[in-house]
Short mmCIF file of C-alpha atoms in Angstrom, two decimals:
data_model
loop_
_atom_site.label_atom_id
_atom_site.label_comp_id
_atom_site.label_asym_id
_atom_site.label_seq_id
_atom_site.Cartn_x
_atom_site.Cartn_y
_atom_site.Cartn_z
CA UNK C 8 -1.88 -22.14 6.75
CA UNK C 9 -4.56 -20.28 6.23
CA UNK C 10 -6.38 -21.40 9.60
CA UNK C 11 -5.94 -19.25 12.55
CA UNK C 12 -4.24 -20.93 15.23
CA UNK C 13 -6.82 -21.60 17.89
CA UNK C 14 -10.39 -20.48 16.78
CA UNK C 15 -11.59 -17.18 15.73
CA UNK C 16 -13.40 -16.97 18.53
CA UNK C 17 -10.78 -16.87 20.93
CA UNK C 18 -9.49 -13.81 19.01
CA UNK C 19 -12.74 -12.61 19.70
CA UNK C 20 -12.83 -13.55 23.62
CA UNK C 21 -9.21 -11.28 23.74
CA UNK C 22 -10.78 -8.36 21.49
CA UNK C 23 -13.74 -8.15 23.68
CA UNK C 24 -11.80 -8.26 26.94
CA UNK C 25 -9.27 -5.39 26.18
CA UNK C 26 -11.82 -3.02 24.46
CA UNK C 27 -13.78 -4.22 27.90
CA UNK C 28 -11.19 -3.30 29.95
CA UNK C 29 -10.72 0.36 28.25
CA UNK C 30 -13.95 0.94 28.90
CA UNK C 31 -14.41 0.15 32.46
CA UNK C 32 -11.34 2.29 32.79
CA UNK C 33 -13.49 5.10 31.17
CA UNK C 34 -16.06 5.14 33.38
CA UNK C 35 -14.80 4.50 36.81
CA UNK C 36 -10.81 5.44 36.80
CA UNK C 37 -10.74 4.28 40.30
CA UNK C 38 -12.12 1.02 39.33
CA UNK C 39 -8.19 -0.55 38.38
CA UNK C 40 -9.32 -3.69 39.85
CA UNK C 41 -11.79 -4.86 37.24
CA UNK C 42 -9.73 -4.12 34.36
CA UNK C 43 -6.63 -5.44 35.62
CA UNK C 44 -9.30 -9.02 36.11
CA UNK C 45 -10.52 -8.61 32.65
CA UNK C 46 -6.23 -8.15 31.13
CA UNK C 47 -5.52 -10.87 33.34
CA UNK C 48 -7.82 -13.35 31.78
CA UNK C 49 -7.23 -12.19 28.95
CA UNK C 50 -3.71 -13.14 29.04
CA UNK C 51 -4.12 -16.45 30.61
CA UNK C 52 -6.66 -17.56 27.96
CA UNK C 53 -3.20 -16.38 25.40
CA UNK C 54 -1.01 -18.50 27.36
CA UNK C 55 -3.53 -21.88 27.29
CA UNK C 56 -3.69 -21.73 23.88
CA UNK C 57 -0.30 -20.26 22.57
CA UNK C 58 -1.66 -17.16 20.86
CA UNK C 59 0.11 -14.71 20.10
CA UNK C 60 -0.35 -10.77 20.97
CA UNK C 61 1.09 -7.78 18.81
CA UNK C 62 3.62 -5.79 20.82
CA UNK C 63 1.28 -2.62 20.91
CA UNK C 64 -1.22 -4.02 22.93
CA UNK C 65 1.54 -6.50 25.22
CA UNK C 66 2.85 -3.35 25.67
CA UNK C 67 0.00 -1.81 27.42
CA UNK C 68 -0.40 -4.45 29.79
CA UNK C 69 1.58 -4.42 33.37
CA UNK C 70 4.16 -7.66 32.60
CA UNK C 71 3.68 -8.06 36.99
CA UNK C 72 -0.38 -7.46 37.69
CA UNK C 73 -1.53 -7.00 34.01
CA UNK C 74 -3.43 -4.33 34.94
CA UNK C 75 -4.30 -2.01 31.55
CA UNK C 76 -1.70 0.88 31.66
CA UNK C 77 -3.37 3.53 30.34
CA UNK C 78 -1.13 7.01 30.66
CA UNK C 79 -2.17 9.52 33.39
CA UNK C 80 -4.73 6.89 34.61
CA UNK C 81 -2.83 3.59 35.80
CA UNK C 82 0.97 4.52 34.58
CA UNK C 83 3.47 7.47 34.43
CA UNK C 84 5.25 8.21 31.52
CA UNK C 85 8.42 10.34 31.37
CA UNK C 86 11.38 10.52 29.33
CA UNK C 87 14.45 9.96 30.97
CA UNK C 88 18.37 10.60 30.08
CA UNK C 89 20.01 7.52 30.86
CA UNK C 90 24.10 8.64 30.54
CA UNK C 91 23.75 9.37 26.53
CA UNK C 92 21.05 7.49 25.81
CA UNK C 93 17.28 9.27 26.03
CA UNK C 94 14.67 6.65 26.95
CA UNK C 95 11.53 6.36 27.30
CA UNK C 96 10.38 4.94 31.24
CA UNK C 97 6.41 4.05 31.37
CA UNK C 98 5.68 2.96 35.00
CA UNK C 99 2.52 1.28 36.87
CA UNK C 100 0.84 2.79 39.28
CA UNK C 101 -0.16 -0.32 41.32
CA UNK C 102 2.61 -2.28 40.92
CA UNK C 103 5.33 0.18 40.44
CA UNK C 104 6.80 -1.99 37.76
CA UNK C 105 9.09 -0.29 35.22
CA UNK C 106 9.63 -0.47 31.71
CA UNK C 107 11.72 1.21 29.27
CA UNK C 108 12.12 1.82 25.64
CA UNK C 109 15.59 3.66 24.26
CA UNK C 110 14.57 6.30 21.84
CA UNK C 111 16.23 4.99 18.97
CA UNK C 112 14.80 7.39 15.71
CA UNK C 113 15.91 4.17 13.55
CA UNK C 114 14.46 1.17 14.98
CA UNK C 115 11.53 -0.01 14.18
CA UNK C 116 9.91 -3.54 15.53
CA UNK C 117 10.09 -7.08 13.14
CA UNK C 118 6.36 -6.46 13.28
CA UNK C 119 6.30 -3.46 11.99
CA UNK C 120 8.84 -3.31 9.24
CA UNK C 121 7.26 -4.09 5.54
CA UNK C 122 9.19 -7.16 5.02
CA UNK C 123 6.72 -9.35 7.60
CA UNK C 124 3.69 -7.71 6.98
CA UNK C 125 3.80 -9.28 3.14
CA UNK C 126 2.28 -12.05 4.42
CA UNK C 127 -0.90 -10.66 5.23
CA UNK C 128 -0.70 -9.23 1.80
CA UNK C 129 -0.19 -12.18 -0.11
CA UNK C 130 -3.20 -13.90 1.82
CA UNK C 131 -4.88 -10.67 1.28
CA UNK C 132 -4.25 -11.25 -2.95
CA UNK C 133 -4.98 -14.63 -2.60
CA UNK C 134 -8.60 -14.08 -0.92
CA UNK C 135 -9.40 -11.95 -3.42
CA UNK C 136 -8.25 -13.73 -6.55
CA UNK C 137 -9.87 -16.71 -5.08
CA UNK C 138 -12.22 -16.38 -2.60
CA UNK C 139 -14.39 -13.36 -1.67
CA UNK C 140 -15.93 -14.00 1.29
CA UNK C 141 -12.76 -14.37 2.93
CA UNK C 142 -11.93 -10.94 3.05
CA UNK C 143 -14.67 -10.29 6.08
CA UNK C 144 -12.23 -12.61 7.95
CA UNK C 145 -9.28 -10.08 8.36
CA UNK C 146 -12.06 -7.58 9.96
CA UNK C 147 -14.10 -9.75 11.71
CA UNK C 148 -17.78 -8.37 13.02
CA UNK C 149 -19.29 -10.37 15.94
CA UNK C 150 -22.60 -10.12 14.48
CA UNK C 151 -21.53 -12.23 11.54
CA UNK C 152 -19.53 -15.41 13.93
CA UNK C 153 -22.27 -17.70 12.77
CA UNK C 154 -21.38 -18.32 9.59
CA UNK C 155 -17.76 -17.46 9.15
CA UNK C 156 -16.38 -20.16 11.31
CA UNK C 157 -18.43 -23.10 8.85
CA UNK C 158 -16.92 -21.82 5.81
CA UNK C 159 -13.67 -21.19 7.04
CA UNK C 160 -13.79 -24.93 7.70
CA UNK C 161 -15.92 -26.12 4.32
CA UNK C 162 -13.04 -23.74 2.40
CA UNK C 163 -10.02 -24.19 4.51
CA UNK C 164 -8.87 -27.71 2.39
CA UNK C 165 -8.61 -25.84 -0.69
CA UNK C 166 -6.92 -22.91 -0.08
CA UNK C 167 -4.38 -24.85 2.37
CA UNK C 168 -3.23 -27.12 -1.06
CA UNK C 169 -2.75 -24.35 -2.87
CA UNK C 170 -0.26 -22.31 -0.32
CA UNK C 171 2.45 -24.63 -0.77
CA UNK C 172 2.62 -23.10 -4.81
CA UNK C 173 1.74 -19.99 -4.28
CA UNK C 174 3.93 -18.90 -1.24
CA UNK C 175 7.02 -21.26 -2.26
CA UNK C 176 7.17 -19.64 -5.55
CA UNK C 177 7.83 -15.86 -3.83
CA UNK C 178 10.53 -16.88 -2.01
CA UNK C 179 12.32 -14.11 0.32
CA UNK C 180 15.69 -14.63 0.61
CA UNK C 181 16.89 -15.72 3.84
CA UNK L 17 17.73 -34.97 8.18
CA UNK L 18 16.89 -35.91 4.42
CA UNK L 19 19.76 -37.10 2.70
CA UNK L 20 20.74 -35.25 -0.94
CA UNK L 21 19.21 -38.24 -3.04
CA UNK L 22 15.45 -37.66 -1.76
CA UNK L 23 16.32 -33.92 -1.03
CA UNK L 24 16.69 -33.98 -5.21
CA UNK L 25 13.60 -36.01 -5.85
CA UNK L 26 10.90 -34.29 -4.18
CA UNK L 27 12.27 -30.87 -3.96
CA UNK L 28 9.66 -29.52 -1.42
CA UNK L 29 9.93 -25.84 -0.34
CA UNK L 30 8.85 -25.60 3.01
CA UNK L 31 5.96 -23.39 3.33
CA UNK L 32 7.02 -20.33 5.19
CA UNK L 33 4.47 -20.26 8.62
CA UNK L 34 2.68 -17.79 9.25
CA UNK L 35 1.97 -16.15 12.28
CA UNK L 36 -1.31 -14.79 13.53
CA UNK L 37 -1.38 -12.23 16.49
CA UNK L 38 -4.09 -10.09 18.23
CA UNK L 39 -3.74 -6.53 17.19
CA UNK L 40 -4.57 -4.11 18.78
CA UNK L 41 -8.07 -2.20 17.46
CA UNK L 42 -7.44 1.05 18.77
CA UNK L 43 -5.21 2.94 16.57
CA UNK L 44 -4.33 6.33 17.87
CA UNK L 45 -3.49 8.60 15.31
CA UNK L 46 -2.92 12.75 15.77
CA UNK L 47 -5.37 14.39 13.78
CA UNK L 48 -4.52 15.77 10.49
CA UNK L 49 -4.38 19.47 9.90
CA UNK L 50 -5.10 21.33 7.22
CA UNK L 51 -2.86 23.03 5.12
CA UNK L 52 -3.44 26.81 5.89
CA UNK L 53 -3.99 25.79 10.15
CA UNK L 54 -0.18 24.58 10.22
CA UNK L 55 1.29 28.81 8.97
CA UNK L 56 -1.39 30.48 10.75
CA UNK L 57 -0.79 28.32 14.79
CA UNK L 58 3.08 28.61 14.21
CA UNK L 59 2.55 32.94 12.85
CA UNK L 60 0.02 33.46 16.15
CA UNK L 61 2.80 31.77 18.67
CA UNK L 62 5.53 33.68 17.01
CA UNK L 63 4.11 37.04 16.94
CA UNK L 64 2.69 35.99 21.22
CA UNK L 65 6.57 35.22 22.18
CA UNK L 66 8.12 38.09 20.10
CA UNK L 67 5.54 40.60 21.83
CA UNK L 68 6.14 39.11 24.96
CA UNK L 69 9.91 38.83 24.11
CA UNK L 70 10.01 35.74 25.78
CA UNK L 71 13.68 33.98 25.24
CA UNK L 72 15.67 31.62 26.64
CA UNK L 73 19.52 33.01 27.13
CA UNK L 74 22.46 30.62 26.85
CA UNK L 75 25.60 30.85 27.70
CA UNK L 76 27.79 28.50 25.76
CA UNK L 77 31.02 27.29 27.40
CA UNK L 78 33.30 26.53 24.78
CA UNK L 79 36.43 24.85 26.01
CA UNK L 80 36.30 24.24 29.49
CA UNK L 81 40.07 23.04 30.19
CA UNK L 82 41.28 26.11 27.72
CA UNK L 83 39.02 28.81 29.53
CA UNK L 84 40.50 27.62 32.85
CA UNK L 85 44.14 28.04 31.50
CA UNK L 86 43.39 31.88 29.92
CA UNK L 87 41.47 32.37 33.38
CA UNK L 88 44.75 31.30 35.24
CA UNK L 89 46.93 33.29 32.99
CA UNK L 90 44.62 36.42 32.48
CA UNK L 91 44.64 37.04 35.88
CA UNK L 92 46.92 39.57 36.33
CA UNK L 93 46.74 41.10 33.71
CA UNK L 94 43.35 42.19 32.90
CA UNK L 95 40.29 42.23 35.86
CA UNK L 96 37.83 40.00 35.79
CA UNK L 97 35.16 40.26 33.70
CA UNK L 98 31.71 39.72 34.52
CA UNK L 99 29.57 37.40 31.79
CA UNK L 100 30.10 38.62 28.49
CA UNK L 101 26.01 39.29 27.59
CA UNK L 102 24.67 41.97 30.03
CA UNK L 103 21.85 39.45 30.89
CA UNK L 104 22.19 36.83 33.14
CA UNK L 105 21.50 33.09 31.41
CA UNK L 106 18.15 31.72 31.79
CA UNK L 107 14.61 32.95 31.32
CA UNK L 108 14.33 36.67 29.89
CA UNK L 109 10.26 36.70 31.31
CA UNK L 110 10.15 34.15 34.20
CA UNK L 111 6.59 35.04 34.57
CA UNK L 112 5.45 34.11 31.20
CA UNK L 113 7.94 31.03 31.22
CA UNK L 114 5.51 29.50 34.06
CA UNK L 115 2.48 29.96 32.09
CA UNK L 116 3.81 27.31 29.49
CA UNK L 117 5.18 24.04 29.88
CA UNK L 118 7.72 23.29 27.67
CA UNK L 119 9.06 19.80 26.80
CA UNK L 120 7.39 16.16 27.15
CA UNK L 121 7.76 15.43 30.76
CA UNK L 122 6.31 18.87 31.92
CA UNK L 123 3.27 18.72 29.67
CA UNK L 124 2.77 14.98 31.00
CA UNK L 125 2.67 16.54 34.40
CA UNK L 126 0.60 18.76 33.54
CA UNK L 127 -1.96 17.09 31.90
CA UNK L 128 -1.98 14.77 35.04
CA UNK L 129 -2.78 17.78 37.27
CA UNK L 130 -5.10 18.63 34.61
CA UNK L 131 -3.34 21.81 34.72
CA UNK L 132 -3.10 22.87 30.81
CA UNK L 133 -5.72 24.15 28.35
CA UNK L 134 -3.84 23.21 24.84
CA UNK L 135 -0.81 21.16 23.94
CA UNK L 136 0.61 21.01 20.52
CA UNK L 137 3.01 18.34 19.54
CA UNK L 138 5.98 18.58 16.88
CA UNK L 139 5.55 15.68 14.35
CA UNK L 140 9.25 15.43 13.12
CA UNK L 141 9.76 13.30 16.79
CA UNK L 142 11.20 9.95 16.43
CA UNK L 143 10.27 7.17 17.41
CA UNK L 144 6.73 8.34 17.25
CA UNK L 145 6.22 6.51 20.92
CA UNK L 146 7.86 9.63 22.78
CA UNK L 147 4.60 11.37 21.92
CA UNK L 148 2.03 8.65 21.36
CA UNK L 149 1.06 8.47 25.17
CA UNK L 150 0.15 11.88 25.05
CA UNK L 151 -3.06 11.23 22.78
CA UNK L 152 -5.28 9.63 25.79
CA UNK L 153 -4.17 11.48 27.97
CA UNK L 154 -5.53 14.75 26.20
CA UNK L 155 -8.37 13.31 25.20
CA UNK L 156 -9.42 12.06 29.36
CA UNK L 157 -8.69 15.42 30.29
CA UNK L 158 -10.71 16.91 27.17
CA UNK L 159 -7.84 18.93 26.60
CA UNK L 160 -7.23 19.62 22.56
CA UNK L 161 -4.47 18.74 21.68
CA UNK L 162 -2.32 18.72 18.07
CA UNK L 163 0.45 17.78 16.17
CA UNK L 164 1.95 20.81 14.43
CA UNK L 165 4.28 19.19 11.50
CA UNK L 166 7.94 22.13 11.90
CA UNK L 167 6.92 23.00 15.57
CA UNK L 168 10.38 22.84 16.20
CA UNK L 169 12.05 24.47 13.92
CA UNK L 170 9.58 27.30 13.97
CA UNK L 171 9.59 28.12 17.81
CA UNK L 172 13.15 26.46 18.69
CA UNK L 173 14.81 29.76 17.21
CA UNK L 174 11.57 31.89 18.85
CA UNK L 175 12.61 30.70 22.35
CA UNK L 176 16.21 30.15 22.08
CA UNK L 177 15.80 26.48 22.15
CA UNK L 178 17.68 23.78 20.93
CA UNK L 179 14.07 21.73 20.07
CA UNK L 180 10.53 22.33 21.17
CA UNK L 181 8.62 19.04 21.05
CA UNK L 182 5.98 19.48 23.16
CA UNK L 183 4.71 22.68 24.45
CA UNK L 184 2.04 23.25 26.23
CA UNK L 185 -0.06 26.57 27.86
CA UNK L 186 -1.57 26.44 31.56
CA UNK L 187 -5.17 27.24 32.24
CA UNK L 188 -6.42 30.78 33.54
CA UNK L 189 -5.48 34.09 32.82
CA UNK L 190 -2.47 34.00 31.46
CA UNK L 191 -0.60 36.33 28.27
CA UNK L 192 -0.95 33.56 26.25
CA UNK L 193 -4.93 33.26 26.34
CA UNK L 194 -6.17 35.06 23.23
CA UNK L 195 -3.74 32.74 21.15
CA UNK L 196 -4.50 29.72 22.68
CA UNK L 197 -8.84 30.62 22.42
CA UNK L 198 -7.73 30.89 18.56
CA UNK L 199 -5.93 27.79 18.14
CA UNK L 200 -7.99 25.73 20.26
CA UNK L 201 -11.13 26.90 17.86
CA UNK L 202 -8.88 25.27 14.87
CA UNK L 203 -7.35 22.37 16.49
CA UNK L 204 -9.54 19.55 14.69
CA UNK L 205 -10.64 16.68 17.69
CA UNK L 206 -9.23 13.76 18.40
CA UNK L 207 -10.57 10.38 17.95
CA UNK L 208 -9.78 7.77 21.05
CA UNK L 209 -12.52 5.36 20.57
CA UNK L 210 -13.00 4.28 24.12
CA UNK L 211 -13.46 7.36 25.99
CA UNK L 212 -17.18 8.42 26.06
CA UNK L 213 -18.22 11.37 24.65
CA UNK L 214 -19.57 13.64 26.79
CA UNK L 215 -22.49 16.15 26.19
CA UNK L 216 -22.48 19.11 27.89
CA UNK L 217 -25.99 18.69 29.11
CA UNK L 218 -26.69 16.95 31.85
CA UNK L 219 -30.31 15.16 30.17
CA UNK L 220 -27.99 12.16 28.90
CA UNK L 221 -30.49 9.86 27.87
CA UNK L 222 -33.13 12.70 26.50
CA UNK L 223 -30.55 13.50 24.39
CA UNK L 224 -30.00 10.10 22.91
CA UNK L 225 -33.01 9.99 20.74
CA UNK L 226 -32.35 13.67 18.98
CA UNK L 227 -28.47 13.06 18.10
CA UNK L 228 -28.08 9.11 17.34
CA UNK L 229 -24.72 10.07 16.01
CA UNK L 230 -22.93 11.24 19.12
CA UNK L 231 -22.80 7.75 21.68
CA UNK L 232 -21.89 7.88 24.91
CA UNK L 233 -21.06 4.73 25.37
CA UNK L 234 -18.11 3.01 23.54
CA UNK L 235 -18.91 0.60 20.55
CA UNK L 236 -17.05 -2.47 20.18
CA UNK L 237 -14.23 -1.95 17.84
CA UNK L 238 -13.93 -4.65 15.10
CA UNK L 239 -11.25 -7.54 15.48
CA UNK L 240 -7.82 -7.26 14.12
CA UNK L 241 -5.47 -9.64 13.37
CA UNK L 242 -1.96 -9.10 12.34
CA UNK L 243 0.01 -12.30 10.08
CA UNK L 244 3.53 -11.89 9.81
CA UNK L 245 6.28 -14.32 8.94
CA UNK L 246 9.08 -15.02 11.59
CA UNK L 247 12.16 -12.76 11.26
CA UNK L 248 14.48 -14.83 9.28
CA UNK L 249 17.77 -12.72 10.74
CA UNK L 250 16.39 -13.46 14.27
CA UNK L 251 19.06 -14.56 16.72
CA UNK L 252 18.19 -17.96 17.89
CA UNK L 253 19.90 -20.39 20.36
CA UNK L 254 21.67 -23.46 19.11
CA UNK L 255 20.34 -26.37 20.42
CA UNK L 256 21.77 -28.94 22.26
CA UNK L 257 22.01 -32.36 20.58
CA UNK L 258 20.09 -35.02 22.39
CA UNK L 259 21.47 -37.91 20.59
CA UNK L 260 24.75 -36.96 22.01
CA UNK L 261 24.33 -36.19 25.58
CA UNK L 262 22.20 -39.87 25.73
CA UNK L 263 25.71 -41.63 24.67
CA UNK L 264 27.38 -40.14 27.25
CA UNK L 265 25.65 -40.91 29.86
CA UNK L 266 25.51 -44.39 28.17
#
């Protein structure tokens, strides 16, 4: 549907707290405390309402404190020969939690790959063919929150009618 | 669930859900160089490690179980000969080799000890996240820092490497610090929105009002949201029957 799941504004509340979070780290590197508050609630507020976080920034956040990992700051990065297999081993500081990622040259995440992003694009044709405005939605400007949410909800009927033709007719195969 | 005489009447297609997730709104990119920057970085480096004749020697071992057997048999017969190349294996200039650090994990060291003055990257590395990490960590350390597309192949045979992905040159006086003051002039900045920019100056907020351009403080990146559809080749669990395991216990 063409509703976000949740409100926009929570969206918002999660964009404001990791861009916060970056920038405390900024200013005061010693200051891991506040930023690993501000990842932690964001994260919570993900998990009450079942939103869902792209990899690159779940990836930046300790899975143990959720404090920010931010190379050279709060983690260690090195690349690591594990038997054949080189890999990838980011670290936290605080926690000393470990993660690592095989360097595979051909994989590439579901997110990533072409095939899932043609959603977006096929809401992104559909905006345009139908409805303008909607395009300010996909890059969303605080300044503007007062009247986006009304007409996403005065102009959500319509579009949500029409998704059932236009994105059962373009059909991938499964 | 439907059975095939309403499955024929209505026909519906589900609708294929989409998923919204929080992306993230920094996007850290290498900066882009331009086309004459790319010959003249990777002619200066060549023409520095030629000079300095700067080379890594290998000795290959070819064979290890056959070698021992032509060792065991060759004994006798003809002395022992002492390595093949009149130069040991290793470094030819140990002196110069410490003024660089080459390969990933030694210019992530030394951009923690804030030890380097320039780092260039190769950009034929994959997966791209090897390398990404290196981006902030230049740009806390106000290091410049750049991806040089054929790095590798340029310097690999310079150095008598098998790959150069990362290479990096350490501050102070060092052979390499004409080259690097050229490069570093060329290297184009890079953009990692939440680090401040900071003015040289010490009159911060003076300054403010003559270059609105330049902030110090961070703006708030816009919101971005990814929609994707669910991996239809994802490997799922079956799930257990319900209706069953109550007529059991039944």
């Amino acid at each position: 549907s063409f509703r976000f799941k949740g409100s926009i504004t929570t969206f918002q509340r999660l964009n404001f707290l990791y861009q916060a979070a970056h920038c405390v780290l900024a200013q005061n590197p010693q200051n891991v405390e506040l930023a690993r508050f501000y990842c932690f609630t964001q994260k919570t507020i993900a998990r009450r309402l079942v939103l869902r976080q792209d990899p690159s920034v779940k990836r930046t956040l300790c899975k143990r404190c959720c404090s920010l990992l931010i190379p050279g700051v709060t983690s260690t990065v090195r690349q690591r020969s594990r038997r054949r297999q080189s890999v990838t081993v980011i670290r936290c500081v605080s926690c000393g939690l470990t993660r690592t990622f095989p360097n595979n040259p051909k994989h590439q995440l579901w997110v990533d790959q072409p095939e899932a992003q043609s959603a977006s694009d096929r809401y992104k044709w559909f905006l345009k063919y139908h409805v303008g405005n909607f395009l300010s939605l996909l890059n969303f400007v605080p300044t503007e929150a007062q009247n986006q949410p009304s007409k996403a909800a005065v102009q959500g009927d319509k579009p949500a009618k029409s998704t059932g033709a236009a994105s059962s007719t373009p059909n991938p195969t499964s | 669930m439907s059975t095939p005489g309403k499955a024929a009447k209505k026909e519906k297609k589900k609708p294929i859900p989409v998923k919204t997730s929080l992306n993230n709104p920094y996007d850290l990119r290498w900066a882009p160089l331009e086309k004459g920057q790319k010959a003249f970085i990777l002619n200066c480096l060549t023409e520095t490690i030629e000079a300095l004749g700067l080379k890594k020697i290998q000795v290959r071992v070819k064979g290890l179980r056959s070698s021992r057997r032509r060792k065991s048999k060759q004994r006798d017969s003809k002395p022992p000969e002492a390595e093949k190349t009149a130069r040991q294996p290793g470094w030819s200039d140990e002196a110069s080799r410490r003024q660089l650090a080459i390969g990933i994990n030694e210019v992530t060291k030394g951009l923690e000890k804030d030890e380097l003055s320039l780092v260039l990257v190769c950009s034929s590395i994959r997966p791209a996240h090897m390398i990404s990490h290196l981006i902030p960590l230049s740009r806390t350390r106000a290091v410049p820092a750049c991806q040089v597309p054929g790095l590798s192949e340029g310097l690999s045979g310079a150095l008598g490497l098998s790959s150069v992905l990362a290479l990096g040159f350490k501050r102070g006086d060092t052979a390499f610090s004409n080259t690097v003051g050229e490069i570093a002039s060329k290297v184009p900045p890079l953009c990692v929105p939440w680090v401040p920019t900071e003015k040289e100056g010490q009159k911060r907020k003076l300054d403010l009002s003559h270059e609105p351009g330049q902030d110090p403080t961070p703006t708030l990146q816009p919101l971005k949201v990814k929609k994707t559809i669910p991996n239809p080749s994802k490997i799922r669990k079956p799930k257990k029957k319900k209706a069953s395991a109550q007529k059991q216990k039944k």
